[in-house]
PDB file of C-alpha atoms in Angstrom:
ATOM      1  CA  UNK A   5      -5.754   5.318  48.342  1.00  0.00           C
ATOM      2  CA  UNK A   6      -7.972   6.879  45.672  1.00  0.00           C
ATOM      3  CA  UNK A   7      -5.005   7.123  43.297  1.00  0.00           C
ATOM      4  CA  UNK A   8      -4.165   3.454  43.906  1.00  0.00           C
ATOM      5  CA  UNK A   9      -7.774   2.463  43.208  1.00  0.00           C
ATOM      6  CA  UNK A  10      -7.759   4.477  39.989  1.00  0.00           C
ATOM      7  CA  UNK A  11      -4.541   2.812  38.810  1.00  0.00           C
ATOM      8  CA  UNK A  12      -5.874  -0.668  39.593  1.00  0.00           C
ATOM      9  CA  UNK A  13      -9.146   0.055  37.766  1.00  0.00           C
ATOM     10  CA  UNK A  14      -7.274   1.438  34.766  1.00  0.00           C
ATOM     11  CA  UNK A  15      -4.998  -1.593  34.656  1.00  0.00           C
ATOM     12  CA  UNK A  16      -8.048  -3.875  34.856  1.00  0.00           C
ATOM     13  CA  UNK A  17      -9.784  -2.099  31.948  1.00  0.00           C
ATOM     14  CA  UNK A  18      -6.628  -2.248  29.805  1.00  0.00           C
ATOM     15  CA  UNK A  19      -6.230  -5.952  30.575  1.00  0.00           C
ATOM     16  CA  UNK A  20      -9.852  -6.633  29.534  1.00  0.00           C
ATOM     17  CA  UNK A  21      -9.399  -4.719  26.247  1.00  0.00           C
ATOM     18  CA  UNK A  22      -6.202  -6.631  25.418  1.00  0.00           C
ATOM     19  CA  UNK A  23      -7.856  -9.939  26.267  1.00  0.00           C
ATOM     20  CA  UNK A  24     -10.897  -9.191  24.072  1.00  0.00           C
ATOM     21  CA  UNK A  25      -8.715  -8.080  21.148  1.00  0.00           C
ATOM     22  CA  UNK A  26      -6.547 -11.205  21.419  1.00  0.00           C
ATOM     23  CA  UNK A  27      -9.616 -13.420  21.644  1.00  0.00           C
ATOM     24  CA  UNK A  28     -11.116 -11.845  18.511  1.00  0.00           C
ATOM     25  CA  UNK A  29      -7.877 -12.380  16.604  1.00  0.00           C
ATOM     26  CA  UNK A  30      -7.677 -16.022  17.713  1.00  0.00           C
ATOM     27  CA  UNK A  31     -11.340 -16.644  16.829  1.00  0.00           C
ATOM     28  CA  UNK A  32     -10.841 -15.128  13.391  1.00  0.00           C
ATOM     29  CA  UNK A  33      -7.742 -17.209  12.637  1.00  0.00           C
ATOM     30  CA  UNK A  34      -9.391 -20.327  14.043  1.00  0.00           C
ATOM     31  CA  UNK A  35     -12.360 -19.842  11.718  1.00  0.00           C
ATOM     32  CA  UNK A  36     -10.060 -19.684   8.673  1.00  0.00           C
ATOM     33  CA  UNK A  37      -9.557 -22.752   6.506  1.00  0.00           C
ATOM     34  CA  UNK A  38      -5.959 -23.883   7.021  1.00  0.00           C
ATOM     35  CA  UNK A  39      -4.267 -25.259   3.930  1.00  0.00           C
ATOM     36  CA  UNK A  40      -1.504 -27.911   4.081  1.00  0.00           C
ATOM     37  CA  UNK A  41       2.029 -26.564   4.609  1.00  0.00           C
ATOM     38  CA  UNK A  42       2.999 -27.893   1.182  1.00  0.00           C
ATOM     39  CA  UNK A  43       0.620 -25.399  -0.475  1.00  0.00           C
ATOM     40  CA  UNK A  44       2.416 -22.182  -1.362  1.00  0.00           C
ATOM     41  CA  UNK A  45       0.280 -20.810  -4.181  1.00  0.00           C
ATOM     42  CA  UNK A  46      -3.495 -20.609  -4.623  1.00  0.00           C
ATOM     43  CA  UNK A  47      -5.278 -19.536  -7.814  1.00  0.00           C
ATOM     44  CA  UNK A  48      -8.979 -18.731  -7.263  1.00  0.00           C
ATOM     45  CA  UNK A  49     -11.585 -19.742  -9.817  1.00  0.00           C
ATOM     46  CA  UNK A  50     -13.435 -17.266 -12.000  1.00  0.00           C
ATOM     47  CA  UNK A  51     -13.529 -13.590 -11.049  1.00  0.00           C
ATOM     48  CA  UNK A  52     -12.354 -14.145  -7.489  1.00  0.00           C
ATOM     49  CA  UNK A  53      -9.010 -13.047  -6.070  1.00  0.00           C
ATOM     50  CA  UNK A  54      -6.657 -13.943  -3.245  1.00  0.00           C
ATOM     51  CA  UNK A  55      -5.492 -11.164  -0.922  1.00  0.00           C
ATOM     52  CA  UNK A  56      -3.175 -11.197   2.084  1.00  0.00           C
ATOM     53  CA  UNK A  57      -5.060  -9.661   5.009  1.00  0.00           C
ATOM     54  CA  UNK A  58      -3.485  -6.664   6.757  1.00  0.00           C
ATOM     55  CA  UNK A  59      -2.097  -7.384  10.228  1.00  0.00           C
ATOM     56  CA  UNK A  60      -3.789  -4.715  12.341  1.00  0.00           C
ATOM     57  CA  UNK A  61      -7.404  -3.620  12.498  1.00  0.00           C
ATOM     58  CA  UNK A  62      -6.960   0.066  13.235  1.00  0.00           C
ATOM     59  CA  UNK A  63      -7.979   2.798  10.839  1.00  0.00           C
ATOM     60  CA  UNK A  64      -4.906   4.958  11.413  1.00  0.00           C
ATOM     61  CA  UNK A  65      -1.968   2.563  11.654  1.00  0.00           C
ATOM     62  CA  UNK A  66      -2.712  -0.782  10.085  1.00  0.00           C
ATOM     63  CA  UNK A  67      -4.231   0.267   6.777  1.00  0.00           C
ATOM     64  CA  UNK A  68      -7.681  -0.908   7.835  1.00  0.00           C
ATOM     65  CA  UNK A  69     -10.534   1.559   7.676  1.00  0.00           C
ATOM     66  CA  UNK A  70     -13.384   0.872  10.063  1.00  0.00           C
ATOM     67  CA  UNK A  71     -16.814   2.432   9.412  1.00  0.00           C
ATOM     68  CA  UNK A  72     -19.125   3.738  12.099  1.00  0.00           C
ATOM     69  CA  UNK A  73     -21.382   0.698  11.768  1.00  0.00           C
ATOM     70  CA  UNK A  74     -20.123  -2.391  13.592  1.00  0.00           C
ATOM     71  CA  UNK A  75     -22.220  -4.612  11.336  1.00  0.00           C
ATOM     72  CA  UNK A  76     -20.373  -3.557   8.177  1.00  0.00           C
ATOM     73  CA  UNK A  77     -16.679  -3.635   8.874  1.00  0.00           C
ATOM     74  CA  UNK A  78     -14.543  -3.206   5.791  1.00  0.00           C
ATOM     75  CA  UNK A  79     -10.947  -4.322   6.108  1.00  0.00           C
ATOM     76  CA  UNK A  80      -7.947  -4.276   3.821  1.00  0.00           C
ATOM     77  CA  UNK A  81      -5.278  -6.415   2.246  1.00  0.00           C
ATOM     78  CA  UNK A  82      -2.894  -6.694  -0.696  1.00  0.00           C
ATOM     79  CA  UNK A  83      -3.909  -8.607  -3.821  1.00  0.00           C
ATOM     80  CA  UNK A  84      -1.678 -11.670  -4.214  1.00  0.00           C
ATOM     81  CA  UNK A  85      -3.289 -13.566  -7.094  1.00  0.00           C
ATOM     82  CA  UNK A  86      -6.149 -12.943  -9.502  1.00  0.00           C
ATOM     83  CA  UNK A  87      -8.472 -15.773 -10.466  1.00  0.00           C
ATOM     84  CA  UNK A  88      -8.498 -17.572 -13.799  1.00  0.00           C
ATOM     85  CA  UNK A  89     -11.429 -15.462 -15.000  1.00  0.00           C
ATOM     86  CA  UNK A  90     -11.277 -12.455 -17.311  1.00  0.00           C
ATOM     87  CA  UNK A  91     -11.904  -8.704 -17.304  1.00  0.00           C
ATOM     88  CA  UNK A  92     -10.451  -7.873 -13.885  1.00  0.00           C
ATOM     89  CA  UNK A  93     -10.031  -4.195 -13.049  1.00  0.00           C
ATOM     90  CA  UNK A  94      -7.810  -5.004 -10.076  1.00  0.00           C
ATOM     91  CA  UNK A  95      -4.109  -5.835 -10.323  1.00  0.00           C
ATOM     92  CA  UNK A  96      -1.752  -7.938  -8.235  1.00  0.00           C
ATOM     93  CA  UNK A  97      -0.023  -5.870  -5.550  1.00  0.00           C
ATOM     94  CA  UNK A  98      -2.843  -3.358  -5.155  1.00  0.00           C
ATOM     95  CA  UNK A  99      -4.172  -2.632  -1.662  1.00  0.00           C
ATOM     96  CA  UNK A 100      -7.903  -3.242  -1.532  1.00  0.00           C
ATOM     97  CA  UNK A 101     -10.637  -2.298   0.882  1.00  0.00           C
ATOM     98  CA  UNK A 102     -13.389  -4.871   1.252  1.00  0.00           C
ATOM     99  CA  UNK A 103     -16.215  -5.996   3.476  1.00  0.00           C
ATOM    100  CA  UNK A 104     -15.236  -9.283   5.121  1.00  0.00           C
ATOM    101  CA  UNK A 105     -18.900 -10.096   5.760  1.00  0.00           C
ATOM    102  CA  UNK A 106     -19.614 -10.203   2.034  1.00  0.00           C
ATOM    103  CA  UNK A 107     -21.237 -13.321   0.635  1.00  0.00           C
ATOM    104  CA  UNK A 108     -18.725 -15.882  -0.565  1.00  0.00           C
ATOM    105  CA  UNK A 109     -15.693 -14.382   1.225  1.00  0.00           C
ATOM    106  CA  UNK A 110     -13.489 -17.168   2.611  1.00  0.00           C
ATOM    107  CA  UNK A 111     -10.615 -16.814   5.093  1.00  0.00           C
ATOM    108  CA  UNK A 112      -7.696 -19.173   4.419  1.00  0.00           C
ATOM    109  CA  UNK A 113      -4.385 -19.739   6.186  1.00  0.00           C
ATOM    110  CA  UNK A 114      -1.467 -20.162   3.765  1.00  0.00           C
ATOM    111  CA  UNK A 115       1.908 -20.892   5.332  1.00  0.00           C
ATOM    112  CA  UNK A 116       0.482 -19.607   8.616  1.00  0.00           C
ATOM    113  CA  UNK A 117      -0.525 -16.229   7.153  1.00  0.00           C
ATOM    114  CA  UNK A 118      -4.146 -15.074   6.921  1.00  0.00           C
ATOM    115  CA  UNK A 119      -5.533 -14.538   3.409  1.00  0.00           C
ATOM    116  CA  UNK A 120      -9.001 -14.072   1.976  1.00  0.00           C
ATOM    117  CA  UNK A 121     -10.587 -15.318  -1.238  1.00  0.00           C
ATOM    118  CA  UNK A 122     -13.208 -12.838  -2.381  1.00  0.00           C
ATOM    119  CA  UNK A 123     -15.036 -11.864  -5.578  1.00  0.00           C
ATOM    120  CA  UNK A 124     -13.852  -8.665  -7.257  1.00  0.00           C
ATOM    121  CA  UNK A 125     -17.450  -7.384  -7.134  1.00  0.00           C
ATOM    122  CA  UNK A 126     -17.285  -7.529  -3.299  1.00  0.00           C
ATOM    123  CA  UNK A 127     -14.234  -5.252  -3.166  1.00  0.00           C
ATOM    124  CA  UNK A 128     -15.180  -1.738  -2.040  1.00  0.00           C
ATOM    125  CA  UNK A 129     -12.214   0.093  -3.499  1.00  0.00           C
ATOM    126  CA  UNK A 130      -8.478   0.385  -4.066  1.00  0.00           C
ATOM    127  CA  UNK A 131      -6.259   2.409  -1.750  1.00  0.00           C
ATOM    128  CA  UNK A 132      -3.380   4.478  -3.183  1.00  0.00           C
ATOM    129  CA  UNK A 133      -0.666   2.468  -1.423  1.00  0.00           C
ATOM    130  CA  UNK A 134       0.018  -0.455   0.894  1.00  0.00           C
ATOM    131  CA  UNK A 135      -0.354   0.461   4.560  1.00  0.00           C
ATOM    132  CA  UNK A 136      -2.770   3.274   3.686  1.00  0.00           C
ATOM    133  CA  UNK A 137      -4.396   5.101   6.576  1.00  0.00           C
ATOM    134  CA  UNK A 138      -7.727   6.816   7.152  1.00  0.00           C
ATOM    135  CA  UNK A 139      -6.303  10.045   5.756  1.00  0.00           C
ATOM    136  CA  UNK A 140      -5.948   8.312   2.376  1.00  0.00           C
ATOM    137  CA  UNK A 141      -9.718   7.745   2.065  1.00  0.00           C
ATOM    138  CA  UNK A 142     -10.180  10.715  -0.327  1.00  0.00           C
ATOM    139  CA  UNK A 143      -7.814   8.930  -2.757  1.00  0.00           C
ATOM    140  CA  UNK A 144      -9.762   5.655  -2.669  1.00  0.00           C
ATOM    141  CA  UNK A 145     -10.726   4.338  -6.121  1.00  0.00           C
ATOM    142  CA  UNK A 146     -14.156   2.657  -6.013  1.00  0.00           C
ATOM    143  CA  UNK A 147     -14.558  -0.716  -7.734  1.00  0.00           C
ATOM    144  CA  UNK A 148     -17.342  -1.665 -10.139  1.00  0.00           C
ATOM    145  CA  UNK A 149     -20.575   0.308  -9.824  1.00  0.00           C
ATOM    146  CA  UNK A 150     -19.567   1.977  -6.557  1.00  0.00           C
ATOM    147  CA  UNK A 151     -19.094   5.682  -5.917  1.00  0.00           C
ATOM    148  CA  UNK A 152     -17.113   7.561  -3.276  1.00  0.00           C
ATOM    149  CA  UNK A 153     -18.979  10.490  -1.713  1.00  0.00           C
ATOM    150  CA  UNK A 154     -17.864  13.240   0.636  1.00  0.00           C
ATOM    151  CA  UNK A 155     -20.749  13.389   3.097  1.00  0.00           C
ATOM    152  CA  UNK A 156     -22.452  16.713   3.749  1.00  0.00           C
ATOM    153  CA  UNK A 157     -22.109  17.987   7.313  1.00  0.00           C
ATOM    154  CA  UNK A 158     -25.346  17.858   9.343  1.00  0.00           C
ATOM    155  CA  UNK A 159     -26.811  21.046  10.767  1.00  0.00           C
ATOM    156  CA  UNK A 160     -25.897  21.909  14.370  1.00  0.00           C
ATOM    157  CA  UNK A 161     -28.853  24.232  14.836  1.00  0.00           C
ATOM    158  CA  UNK A 162     -32.569  23.783  14.084  1.00  0.00           C
ATOM    159  CA  UNK A 163     -34.555  26.290  12.043  1.00  0.00           C
ATOM    160  CA  UNK A 164     -35.829  27.667  15.378  1.00  0.00           C
ATOM    161  CA  UNK A 165     -32.319  28.337  16.653  1.00  0.00           C
ATOM    162  CA  UNK A 166     -32.005  25.373  19.032  1.00  0.00           C
ATOM    163  CA  UNK A 167     -28.557  23.799  19.361  1.00  0.00           C
ATOM    164  CA  UNK A 168     -28.642  20.083  18.536  1.00  0.00           C
ATOM    165  CA  UNK A 169     -26.687  17.485  20.477  1.00  0.00           C
ATOM    166  CA  UNK A 170     -24.635  14.914  18.546  1.00  0.00           C
ATOM    167  CA  UNK A 171     -27.180  12.203  19.354  1.00  0.00           C
ATOM    168  CA  UNK A 172     -30.147  14.182  18.041  1.00  0.00           C
ATOM    169  CA  UNK A 173     -28.623  15.245  14.724  1.00  0.00           C
ATOM    170  CA  UNK A 174     -30.262  13.734  11.664  1.00  0.00           C
ATOM    171  CA  UNK A 175     -27.942  11.419   9.762  1.00  0.00           C
ATOM    172  CA  UNK A 176     -26.789  13.149   6.530  1.00  0.00           C
ATOM    173  CA  UNK A 177     -28.210  11.646   3.335  1.00  0.00           C
ATOM    174  CA  UNK A 178     -26.506  13.872   0.768  1.00  0.00           C
ATOM    175  CA  UNK A 179     -22.996  14.335  -0.472  1.00  0.00           C
ATOM    176  CA  UNK A 180     -20.671  15.187  -3.337  1.00  0.00           C
ATOM    177  CA  UNK A 181     -19.272  12.566  -5.704  1.00  0.00           C
ATOM    178  CA  UNK A 182     -15.497  12.399  -5.312  1.00  0.00           C
ATOM    179  CA  UNK A 183     -14.768   9.424  -7.571  1.00  0.00           C
ATOM    180  CA  UNK A 184     -16.670   6.717  -9.464  1.00  0.00           C
ATOM    181  CA  UNK A 185     -15.876   3.126 -10.365  1.00  0.00           C
ATOM    182  CA  UNK A 186     -15.361   1.803 -13.877  1.00  0.00           C
ATOM    183  CA  UNK A 187     -18.810   0.200 -13.922  1.00  0.00           C
ATOM    184  CA  UNK A 188     -20.201  -3.269 -13.277  1.00  0.00           C
ATOM    185  CA  UNK A 189     -19.255  -6.053 -15.675  1.00  0.00           C
ATOM    186  CA  UNK A 190     -22.176  -7.305 -17.782  1.00  0.00           C
ATOM    187  CA  UNK A 191     -21.624 -10.995 -18.496  1.00  0.00           C
ATOM    188  CA  UNK A 192     -24.264 -11.119 -21.233  1.00  0.00           C
ATOM    189  CA  UNK A 193     -23.058  -8.089 -23.199  1.00  0.00           C
ATOM    190  CA  UNK A 194     -19.393  -8.647 -22.395  1.00  0.00           C
ATOM    191  CA  UNK A 195     -18.809  -5.031 -21.394  1.00  0.00           C
ATOM    192  CA  UNK A 196     -18.865  -2.665 -18.446  1.00  0.00           C
ATOM    193  CA  UNK A 197     -21.904  -0.512 -17.817  1.00  0.00           C
ATOM    194  CA  UNK A 198     -20.741   3.059 -17.300  1.00  0.00           C
ATOM    195  CA  UNK A 199     -22.080   4.963 -14.292  1.00  0.00           C
ATOM    196  CA  UNK A 200     -24.477   7.863 -14.818  1.00  0.00           C
ATOM    197  CA  UNK A 201     -23.028  10.071 -12.074  1.00  0.00           C
ATOM    198  CA  UNK A 202     -19.696  11.859 -12.304  1.00  0.00           C
ATOM    199  CA  UNK A 203     -17.190  13.638 -10.097  1.00  0.00           C
ATOM    200  CA  UNK A 204     -18.639  16.810  -8.588  1.00  0.00           C
ATOM    201  CA  UNK A 205     -22.297  15.748  -8.737  1.00  0.00           C
ATOM    202  CA  UNK A 206     -24.373  16.519  -5.637  1.00  0.00           C
ATOM    203  CA  UNK A 207     -26.538  13.524  -4.785  1.00  0.00           C
ATOM    204  CA  UNK A 208     -29.032  12.186  -2.250  1.00  0.00           C
ATOM    205  CA  UNK A 209     -28.594   8.577  -1.143  1.00  0.00           C
ATOM    206  CA  UNK A 210     -30.435   5.881   0.796  1.00  0.00           C
ATOM    207  CA  UNK A 211     -30.001   6.609   4.488  1.00  0.00           C
ATOM    208  CA  UNK A 212     -28.694   3.208   5.628  1.00  0.00           C
ATOM    209  CA  UNK A 213     -26.668   2.257   2.548  1.00  0.00           C
ATOM    210  CA  UNK A 214     -22.934   1.935   2.062  1.00  0.00           C
ATOM    211  CA  UNK A 215     -19.810   1.861   4.201  1.00  0.00           C
ATOM    212  CA  UNK A 216     -19.046   5.075   6.082  1.00  0.00           C
ATOM    213  CA  UNK A 217     -15.495   6.110   6.981  1.00  0.00           C
ATOM    214  CA  UNK A 218     -13.791   9.146   8.492  1.00  0.00           C
ATOM    215  CA  UNK A 219     -10.399  10.772   8.172  1.00  0.00           C
ATOM    216  CA  UNK A 220      -8.424  11.641  11.292  1.00  0.00           C
ATOM    217  CA  UNK A 221      -9.714  15.220  10.996  1.00  0.00           C
ATOM    218  CA  UNK A 222     -13.324  13.973  11.130  1.00  0.00           C
ATOM    219  CA  UNK A 223     -14.200  14.417   7.455  1.00  0.00           C
ATOM    220  CA  UNK A 224     -16.855  11.818   6.563  1.00  0.00           C
ATOM    221  CA  UNK A 225     -16.939   9.747   3.381  1.00  0.00           C
ATOM    222  CA  UNK A 226     -19.145   6.915   2.191  1.00  0.00           C
ATOM    223  CA  UNK A 227     -18.767   4.265  -0.512  1.00  0.00           C
ATOM    224  CA  UNK A 228     -21.981   2.850  -1.952  1.00  0.00           C
ATOM    225  CA  UNK A 229     -23.472   1.319  -5.095  1.00  0.00           C
ATOM    226  CA  UNK A 230     -24.855   3.694  -7.694  1.00  0.00           C
ATOM    227  CA  UNK A 231     -28.228   1.956  -7.227  1.00  0.00           C
ATOM    228  CA  UNK A 232     -28.276   3.330  -3.646  1.00  0.00           C
ATOM    229  CA  UNK A 233     -28.362   6.903  -4.983  1.00  0.00           C
ATOM    230  CA  UNK A 234     -31.867   8.342  -4.954  1.00  0.00           C
ATOM    231  CA  UNK A 235     -31.398  11.503  -7.010  1.00  0.00           C
ATOM    232  CA  UNK A 236     -29.092  14.267  -8.153  1.00  0.00           C
ATOM    233  CA  UNK A 237     -29.460  17.700  -6.585  1.00  0.00           C
TER     234      UNK A 237
END
């Protein structure tokens, strides 16, 4: 009887998870702006782009990399069309990582498929290939004034020799620069402003900034704006 109860409970939990996932997918698609079936091509205005959203929202199988914070969920997609603006660093066909809660991001349904219109400045980075997984994070190319850091591992033991639990560990605020973006576009000067940090620099950053991600082996990385860096070490 205990085994039967366990199986029923397990089945119930699985059913709830599937129902919640399906509901989230439906709500997301419902919130998207559906274009007429006659529309097959969309060209965004200015320095915005159109990307086809990846199908799955799992960091290891669908090419979507979820951070530890539920309030900042980057997702991924393939660039379909660039806007009619100039000086894009992105190219059509590239797989991008972006934050779907960015200002101005708009979900659209084109021929029944979910796309997003988003400014290039709101793109976090470019993944090395379509269908990239969490293990490809170290190869991510940051966009604009963003930098990719490998996060320093927090101490497991206090200076007094006490073993810290996972919950009591202080969140790391330092890391090593893995890669930097090409710089933010300056509309007035008509050029990109080069970043002051470079690959290999050890830096300290604002504790609650950026989008944190992990590889399947547990290695932590974070992508943030250069302005969120507090100092070099």
